PDB file of C-alpha atoms in Angstrom:
ATOM      1  CA  UNK C  22     136.428  78.003 247.820  1.00  0.00           C
ATOM      2  CA  UNK C  23     133.627  80.438 248.427  1.00  0.00           C
ATOM      3  CA  UNK C  24     134.515  81.582 251.921  1.00  0.00           C
ATOM      4  CA  UNK C  25     138.032  82.130 250.688  1.00  0.00           C
ATOM      5  CA  UNK C  26     137.365  83.489 247.234  1.00  0.00           C
ATOM      6  CA  UNK C  27     133.925  84.958 247.861  1.00  0.00           C
ATOM      7  CA  UNK C  28     132.194  82.838 245.305  1.00  0.00           C
ATOM      8  CA  UNK C  29     128.832  81.351 246.020  1.00  0.00           C
ATOM      9  CA  UNK C  30     128.159  80.544 249.649  1.00  0.00           C
ATOM     10  CA  UNK C  31     125.200  82.169 251.333  1.00  0.00           C
ATOM     11  CA  UNK C  32     125.888  81.020 254.886  1.00  0.00           C
ATOM     12  CA  UNK C  33     125.442  83.537 257.676  1.00  0.00           C
ATOM     13  CA  UNK C  34     128.783  84.948 258.846  1.00  0.00           C
ATOM     14  CA  UNK C  35     129.503  85.092 262.555  1.00  0.00           C
ATOM     15  CA  UNK C  36     129.336  88.562 264.084  1.00  0.00           C
ATOM     16  CA  UNK C  37     132.645  90.037 265.182  1.00  0.00           C
ATOM     17  CA  UNK C  38     132.433  90.850 268.890  1.00  0.00           C
ATOM     18  CA  UNK C  39     136.215  91.257 269.065  1.00  0.00           C
ATOM     19  CA  UNK C  40     136.161  93.924 266.347  1.00  0.00           C
ATOM     20  CA  UNK C  41     133.386  95.791 268.162  1.00  0.00           C
ATOM     21  CA  UNK C  42     135.346  95.620 271.417  1.00  0.00           C
ATOM     22  CA  UNK C  43     138.498  96.986 269.828  1.00  0.00           C
ATOM     23  CA  UNK C  44     136.486  99.764 268.168  1.00  0.00           C
ATOM     24  CA  UNK C  45     134.839 100.716 271.449  1.00  0.00           C
ATOM     25  CA  UNK C  46     138.230 100.875 273.193  1.00  0.00           C
ATOM     26  CA  UNK C  47     139.685 103.068 270.440  1.00  0.00           C
ATOM     27  CA  UNK C  48     136.697 105.391 270.610  1.00  0.00           C
ATOM     28  CA  UNK C  49     136.948 105.694 274.410  1.00  0.00           C
ATOM     29  CA  UNK C  50     140.664 106.488 274.248  1.00  0.00           C
ATOM     30  CA  UNK C  51     140.143 109.020 271.464  1.00  0.00           C
ATOM     31  CA  UNK C  52     137.373 110.757 273.419  1.00  0.00           C
ATOM     32  CA  UNK C  53     139.501 110.683 276.571  1.00  0.00           C
ATOM     33  CA  UNK C  54     142.086 112.645 274.582  1.00  0.00           C
ATOM     34  CA  UNK C  55     139.289 115.062 273.620  1.00  0.00           C
ATOM     35  CA  UNK C  56     139.732 114.485 269.917  1.00  0.00           C
ATOM     36  CA  UNK C  57     136.975 114.176 267.354  1.00  0.00           C
ATOM     37  CA  UNK C  58     137.255 111.587 264.591  1.00  0.00           C
ATOM     38  CA  UNK C  59     137.979 114.439 262.181  1.00  0.00           C
ATOM     39  CA  UNK C  60     140.854 115.629 264.398  1.00  0.00           C
ATOM     40  CA  UNK C  61     142.239 112.195 265.211  1.00  0.00           C
ATOM     41  CA  UNK C  62     142.136 110.655 261.711  1.00  0.00           C
ATOM     42  CA  UNK C  63     144.719 112.863 259.938  1.00  0.00           C
ATOM     43  CA  UNK C  64     147.120 112.491 262.871  1.00  0.00           C
ATOM     44  CA  UNK C  65     147.172 108.702 262.355  1.00  0.00           C
ATOM     45  CA  UNK C  66     147.179 109.119 258.557  1.00  0.00           C
ATOM     46  CA  UNK C  67     143.728 107.672 257.883  1.00  0.00           C
ATOM     47  CA  UNK C  68     140.447 109.215 256.822  1.00  0.00           C
ATOM     48  CA  UNK C  69     137.716 110.064 259.318  1.00  0.00           C
ATOM     49  CA  UNK C  70     135.196 107.665 257.667  1.00  0.00           C
ATOM     50  CA  UNK C  71     137.768 104.858 257.920  1.00  0.00           C
ATOM     51  CA  UNK C  72     138.343 105.535 261.623  1.00  0.00           C
ATOM     52  CA  UNK C  73     134.581 105.659 262.127  1.00  0.00           C
ATOM     53  CA  UNK C  74     134.200 102.180 260.645  1.00  0.00           C
ATOM     54  CA  UNK C  75     136.971 100.800 262.849  1.00  0.00           C
ATOM     55  CA  UNK C  76     135.296 102.271 265.931  1.00  0.00           C
ATOM     56  CA  UNK C  77     131.995 100.731 264.847  1.00  0.00           C
ATOM     57  CA  UNK C  78     133.639  97.313 264.548  1.00  0.00           C
ATOM     58  CA  UNK C  79     133.114  97.255 260.793  1.00  0.00           C
ATOM     59  CA  UNK C  80     136.759  97.305 259.733  1.00  0.00           C
ATOM     60  CA  UNK C  81     139.743  95.262 260.879  1.00  0.00           C
ATOM     61  CA  UNK C  82     142.296  97.773 262.226  1.00  0.00           C
ATOM     62  CA  UNK C  83     145.493  98.074 260.153  1.00  0.00           C
ATOM     63  CA  UNK C  84     148.620  96.812 261.870  1.00  0.00           C
ATOM     64  CA  UNK C  85     150.254 100.258 261.994  1.00  0.00           C
ATOM     65  CA  UNK C  86     147.243 102.002 263.545  1.00  0.00           C
ATOM     66  CA  UNK C  87     148.386 101.262 267.111  1.00  0.00           C
ATOM     67  CA  UNK C  88     151.908 102.570 266.510  1.00  0.00           C
ATOM     68  CA  UNK C  89     150.546 105.739 264.947  1.00  0.00           C
ATOM     69  CA  UNK C  90     148.013 106.123 267.769  1.00  0.00           C
ATOM     70  CA  UNK C  91     150.799 106.003 270.352  1.00  0.00           C
ATOM     71  CA  UNK C  92     152.195 109.272 269.015  1.00  0.00           C
ATOM     72  CA  UNK C  93     148.774 110.893 269.352  1.00  0.00           C
ATOM     73  CA  UNK C  94     147.200 109.232 272.407  1.00  0.00           C
ATOM     74  CA  UNK C  95     150.313 108.326 274.389  1.00  0.00           C
ATOM     75  CA  UNK C  96     152.117 105.180 275.489  1.00  0.00           C
ATOM     76  CA  UNK C  97     149.493 104.103 278.042  1.00  0.00           C
ATOM     77  CA  UNK C  98     146.686 104.284 275.487  1.00  0.00           C
ATOM     78  CA  UNK C  99     148.795 102.314 273.028  1.00  0.00           C
ATOM     79  CA  UNK C 100     149.292  99.537 275.618  1.00  0.00           C
ATOM     80  CA  UNK C 101     145.536  99.388 276.147  1.00  0.00           C
ATOM     81  CA  UNK C 102     144.966  99.189 272.375  1.00  0.00           C
ATOM     82  CA  UNK C 103     147.533  96.403 272.032  1.00  0.00           C
ATOM     83  CA  UNK C 104     145.784  94.462 274.779  1.00  0.00           C
ATOM     84  CA  UNK C 105     142.465  94.902 272.966  1.00  0.00           C
ATOM     85  CA  UNK C 106     144.089  93.807 269.702  1.00  0.00           C
ATOM     86  CA  UNK C 107     145.036  90.456 271.247  1.00  0.00           C
ATOM     87  CA  UNK C 108     141.345  89.553 271.272  1.00  0.00           C
ATOM     88  CA  UNK C 109     141.037  90.079 267.542  1.00  0.00           C
ATOM     89  CA  UNK C 110     140.763  87.042 265.340  1.00  0.00           C
ATOM     90  CA  UNK C 111     141.038  86.864 261.609  1.00  0.00           C
ATOM     91  CA  UNK C 112     138.214  84.312 261.799  1.00  0.00           C
ATOM     92  CA  UNK C 113     135.744  87.040 262.764  1.00  0.00           C
ATOM     93  CA  UNK C 114     133.191  87.366 260.005  1.00  0.00           C
ATOM     94  CA  UNK C 115     133.916  83.926 258.573  1.00  0.00           C
ATOM     95  CA  UNK C 116     131.098  81.438 258.172  1.00  0.00           C
ATOM     96  CA  UNK C 117     131.170  78.862 260.988  1.00  0.00           C
ATOM     97  CA  UNK C 118     131.395  75.950 258.539  1.00  0.00           C
ATOM     98  CA  UNK C 119     134.573  77.493 257.059  1.00  0.00           C
ATOM     99  CA  UNK C 120     136.399  78.099 260.307  1.00  0.00           C
ATOM    100  CA  UNK C 121     137.812  74.568 260.600  1.00  0.00           C
ATOM    101  CA  UNK C 122     139.687  75.047 257.326  1.00  0.00           C
ATOM    102  CA  UNK C 123     140.670  78.595 258.308  1.00  0.00           C
ATOM    103  CA  UNK C 124     142.286  77.211 261.451  1.00  0.00           C
ATOM    104  CA  UNK C 125     144.251  74.658 259.422  1.00  0.00           C
ATOM    105  CA  UNK C 126     145.234  77.364 256.966  1.00  0.00           C
ATOM    106  CA  UNK C 127     146.667  79.572 259.740  1.00  0.00           C
ATOM    107  CA  UNK C 128     149.033  76.822 260.935  1.00  0.00           C
ATOM    108  CA  UNK C 129     149.967  75.332 257.556  1.00  0.00           C
ATOM    109  CA  UNK C 130     153.611  74.980 256.561  1.00  0.00           C
ATOM    110  CA  UNK C 131     152.556  74.647 252.904  1.00  0.00           C
ATOM    111  CA  UNK C 132     149.369  75.920 251.286  1.00  0.00           C
ATOM    112  CA  UNK C 133     148.321  75.197 247.694  1.00  0.00           C
ATOM    113  CA  UNK C 134     145.350  76.733 245.892  1.00  0.00           C
ATOM    114  CA  UNK C 135     143.863  76.273 242.432  1.00  0.00           C
ATOM    115  CA  UNK C 136     141.003  78.523 241.356  1.00  0.00           C
ATOM    116  CA  UNK C 137     138.905  78.699 238.221  1.00  0.00           C
ATOM    117  CA  UNK C 138     135.992  80.878 239.381  1.00  0.00           C
ATOM    118  CA  UNK C 139     137.552  83.922 241.079  1.00  0.00           C
ATOM    119  CA  UNK C 140     141.039  84.879 242.242  1.00  0.00           C
ATOM    120  CA  UNK C 141     141.881  83.114 245.547  1.00  0.00           C
ATOM    121  CA  UNK C 142     140.859  85.152 248.583  1.00  0.00           C
ATOM    122  CA  UNK C 143     144.394  85.395 249.947  1.00  0.00           C
ATOM    123  CA  UNK C 144     145.385  87.265 246.761  1.00  0.00           C
ATOM    124  CA  UNK C 145     142.402  89.587 246.375  1.00  0.00           C
ATOM    125  CA  UNK C 146     142.971  93.359 246.759  1.00  0.00           C
ATOM    126  CA  UNK C 147     140.310  95.208 248.727  1.00  0.00           C
ATOM    127  CA  UNK C 148     138.498  96.702 245.669  1.00  0.00           C
ATOM    128  CA  UNK C 149     138.124  93.184 244.224  1.00  0.00           C
ATOM    129  CA  UNK C 150     136.860  91.849 247.562  1.00  0.00           C
ATOM    130  CA  UNK C 151     134.243  94.570 247.776  1.00  0.00           C
ATOM    131  CA  UNK C 152     133.012  93.923 244.241  1.00  0.00           C
ATOM    132  CA  UNK C 153     132.587  90.243 245.114  1.00  0.00           C
ATOM    133  CA  UNK C 154     130.521  90.883 248.221  1.00  0.00           C
ATOM    134  CA  UNK C 155     128.455  93.512 246.416  1.00  0.00           C
ATOM    135  CA  UNK C 156     127.239  90.689 244.180  1.00  0.00           C
ATOM    136  CA  UNK C 157     126.455  88.151 246.888  1.00  0.00           C
ATOM    137  CA  UNK C 158     122.965  86.667 246.823  1.00  0.00           C
ATOM    138  CA  UNK C 159     120.983  86.939 248.948  1.00  0.00           C
ATOM    139  CA  UNK C 160     122.394  90.418 249.606  1.00  0.00           C
ATOM    140  CA  UNK C 161     124.405  91.036 252.773  1.00  0.00           C
ATOM    141  CA  UNK C 162     123.536  93.639 255.362  1.00  0.00           C
ATOM    142  CA  UNK C 163     126.024  96.489 255.707  1.00  0.00           C
ATOM    143  CA  UNK C 164     127.382  94.937 258.902  1.00  0.00           C
ATOM    144  CA  UNK C 165     127.757  91.485 257.323  1.00  0.00           C
ATOM    145  CA  UNK C 166     129.419  93.082 254.314  1.00  0.00           C
ATOM    146  CA  UNK C 167     132.020  94.937 256.374  1.00  0.00           C
ATOM    147  CA  UNK C 168     132.653  91.942 258.645  1.00  0.00           C
ATOM    148  CA  UNK C 169     133.399  89.695 255.689  1.00  0.00           C
ATOM    149  CA  UNK C 170     135.635  92.262 253.995  1.00  0.00           C
ATOM    150  CA  UNK C 171     137.525  92.788 257.264  1.00  0.00           C
ATOM    151  CA  UNK C 172     137.905  89.050 257.812  1.00  0.00           C
ATOM    152  CA  UNK C 173     139.322  88.484 254.354  1.00  0.00           C
ATOM    153  CA  UNK C 174     141.795  91.354 254.612  1.00  0.00           C
ATOM    154  CA  UNK C 175     142.911  90.064 258.009  1.00  0.00           C
ATOM    155  CA  UNK C 176     143.465  86.542 256.684  1.00  0.00           C
ATOM    156  CA  UNK C 177     145.724  87.902 253.969  1.00  0.00           C
ATOM    157  CA  UNK C 178     148.264  88.812 256.651  1.00  0.00           C
ATOM    158  CA  UNK C 179     149.237  85.132 256.567  1.00  0.00           C
ATOM    159  CA  UNK C 180     151.327  85.823 253.476  1.00  0.00           C
ATOM    160  CA  UNK C 181     153.661  88.122 255.409  1.00  0.00           C
ATOM    161  CA  UNK C 182     153.217  86.803 258.945  1.00  0.00           C
ATOM    162  CA  UNK C 183     154.309  83.279 257.938  1.00  0.00           C
ATOM    163  CA  UNK C 184     157.458  83.803 255.824  1.00  0.00           C
ATOM    164  CA  UNK C 185     158.450  80.154 256.300  1.00  0.00           C
ATOM    165  CA  UNK C 186     155.162  78.887 254.872  1.00  0.00           C
ATOM    166  CA  UNK C 187     155.178  78.006 251.179  1.00  0.00           C
ATOM    167  CA  UNK C 188     152.211  79.471 249.314  1.00  0.00           C
ATOM    168  CA  UNK C 189     151.443  78.213 245.817  1.00  0.00           C
ATOM    169  CA  UNK C 190     148.597  79.581 243.694  1.00  0.00           C
ATOM    170  CA  UNK C 191     147.429  78.480 240.248  1.00  0.00           C
ATOM    171  CA  UNK C 192     144.988  80.919 238.635  1.00  0.00           C
ATOM    172  CA  UNK C 193     143.187  80.568 235.329  1.00  0.00           C
ATOM    173  CA  UNK C 194     144.172  83.251 232.824  1.00  0.00           C
ATOM    174  CA  UNK C 195     140.493  83.725 232.009  1.00  0.00           C
ATOM    175  CA  UNK C 196     139.973  85.172 235.509  1.00  0.00           C
ATOM    176  CA  UNK C 197     142.596  87.822 234.827  1.00  0.00           C
ATOM    177  CA  UNK C 198     141.106  88.732 231.463  1.00  0.00           C
ATOM    178  CA  UNK C 199     137.542  88.943 232.742  1.00  0.00           C
ATOM    179  CA  UNK C 200     138.001  92.488 234.145  1.00  0.00           C
ATOM    180  CA  UNK C 201     135.666  91.648 237.003  1.00  0.00           C
ATOM    181  CA  UNK C 202     134.488  94.856 238.676  1.00  0.00           C
ATOM    182  CA  UNK C 203     135.733  97.074 235.867  1.00  0.00           C
ATOM    183  CA  UNK C 204     138.998  98.585 234.718  1.00  0.00           C
ATOM    184  CA  UNK C 205     140.098 100.180 237.991  1.00  0.00           C
ATOM    185  CA  UNK C 206     139.478  96.988 239.962  1.00  0.00           C
ATOM    186  CA  UNK C 207     141.390  95.004 237.354  1.00  0.00           C
ATOM    187  CA  UNK C 208     144.358  97.374 237.569  1.00  0.00           C
ATOM    188  CA  UNK C 209     144.326  97.000 241.354  1.00  0.00           C
ATOM    189  CA  UNK C 210     144.225  93.221 240.931  1.00  0.00           C
ATOM    190  CA  UNK C 211     147.196  93.107 238.567  1.00  0.00           C
ATOM    191  CA  UNK C 212     149.248  95.430 240.788  1.00  0.00           C
ATOM    192  CA  UNK C 213     148.390  93.381 243.867  1.00  0.00           C
ATOM    193  CA  UNK C 214     149.308  90.068 242.228  1.00  0.00           C
ATOM    194  CA  UNK C 215     152.641  91.485 241.079  1.00  0.00           C
ATOM    195  CA  UNK C 216     153.334  92.804 244.568  1.00  0.00           C
ATOM    196  CA  UNK C 217     152.429  89.572 246.356  1.00  0.00           C
ATOM    197  CA  UNK C 218     154.377  87.515 243.836  1.00  0.00           C
ATOM    198  CA  UNK C 219     157.577  89.291 244.929  1.00  0.00           C
ATOM    199  CA  UNK C 220     157.572  87.469 248.269  1.00  0.00           C
ATOM    200  CA  UNK C 221     160.046  84.591 248.310  1.00  0.00           C
ATOM    201  CA  UNK C 222     157.477  82.242 249.843  1.00  0.00           C
ATOM    202  CA  UNK C 223     154.675  83.073 247.385  1.00  0.00           C
ATOM    203  CA  UNK C 224     154.472  81.463 243.947  1.00  0.00           C
ATOM    204  CA  UNK C 225     151.768  82.578 241.527  1.00  0.00           C
ATOM    205  CA  UNK C 226     151.291  80.597 238.338  1.00  0.00           C
ATOM    206  CA  UNK C 227     148.865  81.381 235.531  1.00  0.00           C
ATOM    207  CA  UNK C 228     147.152  78.539 233.699  1.00  0.00           C
ATOM    208  CA  UNK C 229     147.146  79.571 230.019  1.00  0.00           C
ATOM    209  CA  UNK C 230     143.864  80.336 228.337  1.00  0.00           C
ATOM    210  CA  UNK C 231     144.594  77.567 225.855  1.00  0.00           C
ATOM    211  CA  UNK C 232     145.963  74.411 227.422  1.00  0.00           C
ATOM    212  CA  UNK C 233     145.098  71.063 225.856  1.00  0.00           C
ATOM    213  CA  UNK C 234     146.655  69.109 228.731  1.00  0.00           C
ATOM    214  CA  UNK C 235     144.794  70.460 231.780  1.00  0.00           C
ATOM    215  CA  UNK C 236     144.342  68.400 234.955  1.00  0.00           C
ATOM    216  CA  UNK C 237     142.079  70.886 236.718  1.00  0.00           C
ATOM    217  CA  UNK C 238     138.840  69.877 235.067  1.00  0.00           C
ATOM    218  CA  UNK C 239     137.450  68.545 238.370  1.00  0.00           C
ATOM    219  CA  UNK C 240     137.334  72.075 239.753  1.00  0.00           C
ATOM    220  CA  UNK C 241     138.986  74.296 242.363  1.00  0.00           C
ATOM    221  CA  UNK C 242     140.885  72.728 245.242  1.00  0.00           C
ATOM    222  CA  UNK C 243     142.927  73.680 248.261  1.00  0.00           C
ATOM    223  CA  UNK C 244     145.628  71.668 250.023  1.00  0.00           C
ATOM    224  CA  UNK C 245     147.444  72.335 253.284  1.00  0.00           C
ATOM    225  CA  UNK C 246     150.453  70.644 254.877  1.00  0.00           C
ATOM    226  CA  UNK C 247     150.126  70.654 258.652  1.00  0.00           C
ATOM    227  CA  UNK C 248     152.916  71.206 261.183  1.00  0.00           C
ATOM    228  CA  UNK C 249     153.294  67.431 261.560  1.00  0.00           C
ATOM    229  CA  UNK C 250     153.620  67.117 257.763  1.00  0.00           C
ATOM    230  CA  UNK C 251     150.200  65.628 257.084  1.00  0.00           C
ATOM    231  CA  UNK C 252     148.252  66.891 254.093  1.00  0.00           C
ATOM    232  CA  UNK C 253     144.600  67.963 254.207  1.00  0.00           C
ATOM    233  CA  UNK C 254     142.378  68.890 251.273  1.00  0.00           C
ATOM    234  CA  UNK C 255     139.435  71.257 251.013  1.00  0.00           C
ATOM    235  CA  UNK C 256     136.824  71.702 248.305  1.00  0.00           C
ATOM    236  CA  UNK C 257     133.755  73.884 248.119  1.00  0.00           C
ATOM    237  CA  UNK C 258     130.792  74.508 245.846  1.00  0.00           C
ATOM    238  CA  UNK C 259     127.946  76.944 246.454  1.00  0.00           C
ATOM    239  CA  UNK C 260     126.883  76.512 250.096  1.00  0.00           C
ATOM    240  CA  UNK C 261     128.529  73.124 250.626  1.00  0.00           C
ATOM    241  CA  UNK C 262     132.106  72.390 251.650  1.00  0.00           C
ATOM    242  CA  UNK C 263     134.189  69.343 252.472  1.00  0.00           C
ATOM    243  CA  UNK C 264     137.366  68.834 254.449  1.00  0.00           C
ATOM    244  CA  UNK C 265     139.260  65.872 253.007  1.00  0.00           C
ATOM    245  CA  UNK C 266     141.531  63.902 255.338  1.00  0.00           C
ATOM    246  CA  UNK C 267     141.491  60.422 253.774  1.00  0.00           C
ATOM    247  CA  UNK C 268     145.143  59.842 252.745  1.00  0.00           C
ATOM    248  CA  UNK C 269     144.233  58.206 249.440  1.00  0.00           C
ATOM    249  CA  UNK C 270     141.910  61.052 248.418  1.00  0.00           C
ATOM    250  CA  UNK C 271     144.404  63.717 249.491  1.00  0.00           C
ATOM    251  CA  UNK C 272     147.139  61.908 247.562  1.00  0.00           C
ATOM    252  CA  UNK C 273     145.014  62.072 244.417  1.00  0.00           C
ATOM    253  CA  UNK C 274     144.524  65.824 244.924  1.00  0.00           C
ATOM    254  CA  UNK C 275     148.271  66.301 245.376  1.00  0.00           C
ATOM    255  CA  UNK C 276     148.920  64.400 242.161  1.00  0.00           C
ATOM    256  CA  UNK C 277     146.472  66.589 240.256  1.00  0.00           C
ATOM    257  CA  UNK C 278     147.913  69.765 241.731  1.00  0.00           C
ATOM    258  CA  UNK C 279     151.455  68.674 240.939  1.00  0.00           C
ATOM    259  CA  UNK C 280     150.457  67.962 237.357  1.00  0.00           C
ATOM    260  CA  UNK C 281     148.842  71.386 237.039  1.00  0.00           C
ATOM    261  CA  UNK C 282     151.989  73.098 238.292  1.00  0.00           C
ATOM    262  CA  UNK C 283     153.825  71.568 235.345  1.00  0.00           C
ATOM    263  CA  UNK C 284     151.038  72.602 232.945  1.00  0.00           C
ATOM    264  CA  UNK C 285     150.774  76.224 234.104  1.00  0.00           C
ATOM    265  CA  UNK C 286     153.200  78.982 233.182  1.00  0.00           C
ATOM    266  CA  UNK C 287     156.239  79.189 235.440  1.00  0.00           C
ATOM    267  CA  UNK C 288     156.631  81.907 238.040  1.00  0.00           C
ATOM    268  CA  UNK C 289     158.644  84.260 235.841  1.00  0.00           C
ATOM    269  CA  UNK C 290     156.503  83.696 232.750  1.00  0.00           C
ATOM    270  CA  UNK C 291     153.353  84.269 234.821  1.00  0.00           C
ATOM    271  CA  UNK C 292     154.755  87.546 236.161  1.00  0.00           C
ATOM    272  CA  UNK C 293     155.628  88.652 232.630  1.00  0.00           C
ATOM    273  CA  UNK C 294     152.120  87.844 231.411  1.00  0.00           C
ATOM    274  CA  UNK C 295     150.485  89.828 234.234  1.00  0.00           C
ATOM    275  CA  UNK C 296     152.822  92.758 233.518  1.00  0.00           C
ATOM    276  CA  UNK C 297     151.854  92.653 229.836  1.00  0.00           C
ATOM    277  CA  UNK C 298     148.155  92.569 230.722  1.00  0.00           C
ATOM    278  CA  UNK C 299     148.646  95.474 233.125  1.00  0.00           C
ATOM    279  CA  UNK C 300     150.450  97.489 230.450  1.00  0.00           C
ATOM    280  CA  UNK C 301     147.705  96.839 227.922  1.00  0.00           C
ATOM    281  CA  UNK C 302     144.957  98.410 230.083  1.00  0.00           C
TER     282      UNK C 302
END
């Protein structure tokens, strides 16, 4: 799923007006307090370049930024920032053709993902995300690049914001052994997977490198259970995507995914394998 995993799509992402608005509000409040970025940044425990990118609308603001800003800018400024934050959407920076699935994903009570090309976007640490978008063709502008990185990081909040949603991921072992982006990026990936796998509602399974009985030969797939307990499928390749709602087709996808869950390593064995790979670096 390219918009999710950053694979192959070359569609133009939508510009993030809400991010720009939030950044402009933060800048105005900071200047009202007569603080430079260099003075403000250490007081909220971020770097000046990071604050600059938020003010430019090129980074999604971290959740704790507003709380930290309240101690520096005051309670009134914090209320203004919170109001501006309500306009933010984790869909900012996502390709328009992907947003229908993103909306389903946000409301899902169960979400299943199988990937064989790159680690699913919801599980990618920021260094991995940046390496993916660095390799996009045709190349992205700096603004497009930052918008897409911000959008992906924002979407990952689903894992913690929806503790009652069941997340299941099946990842090919080959993706973990590839060392995409280099050693440091791979270390960050392993650490991030181990951290995310600790959540009770997140199950990460590794499909062994050698597996004679493998039902994923038809390629990556995503499945979501809606609030009214209907299942929807999603598949993507290069710059084409398809939302699958036909019950018979979705049933077939569920059967394949269920079979793969039995073929992949279990949750504990997958965690042990990732820990071994991390230790071997």
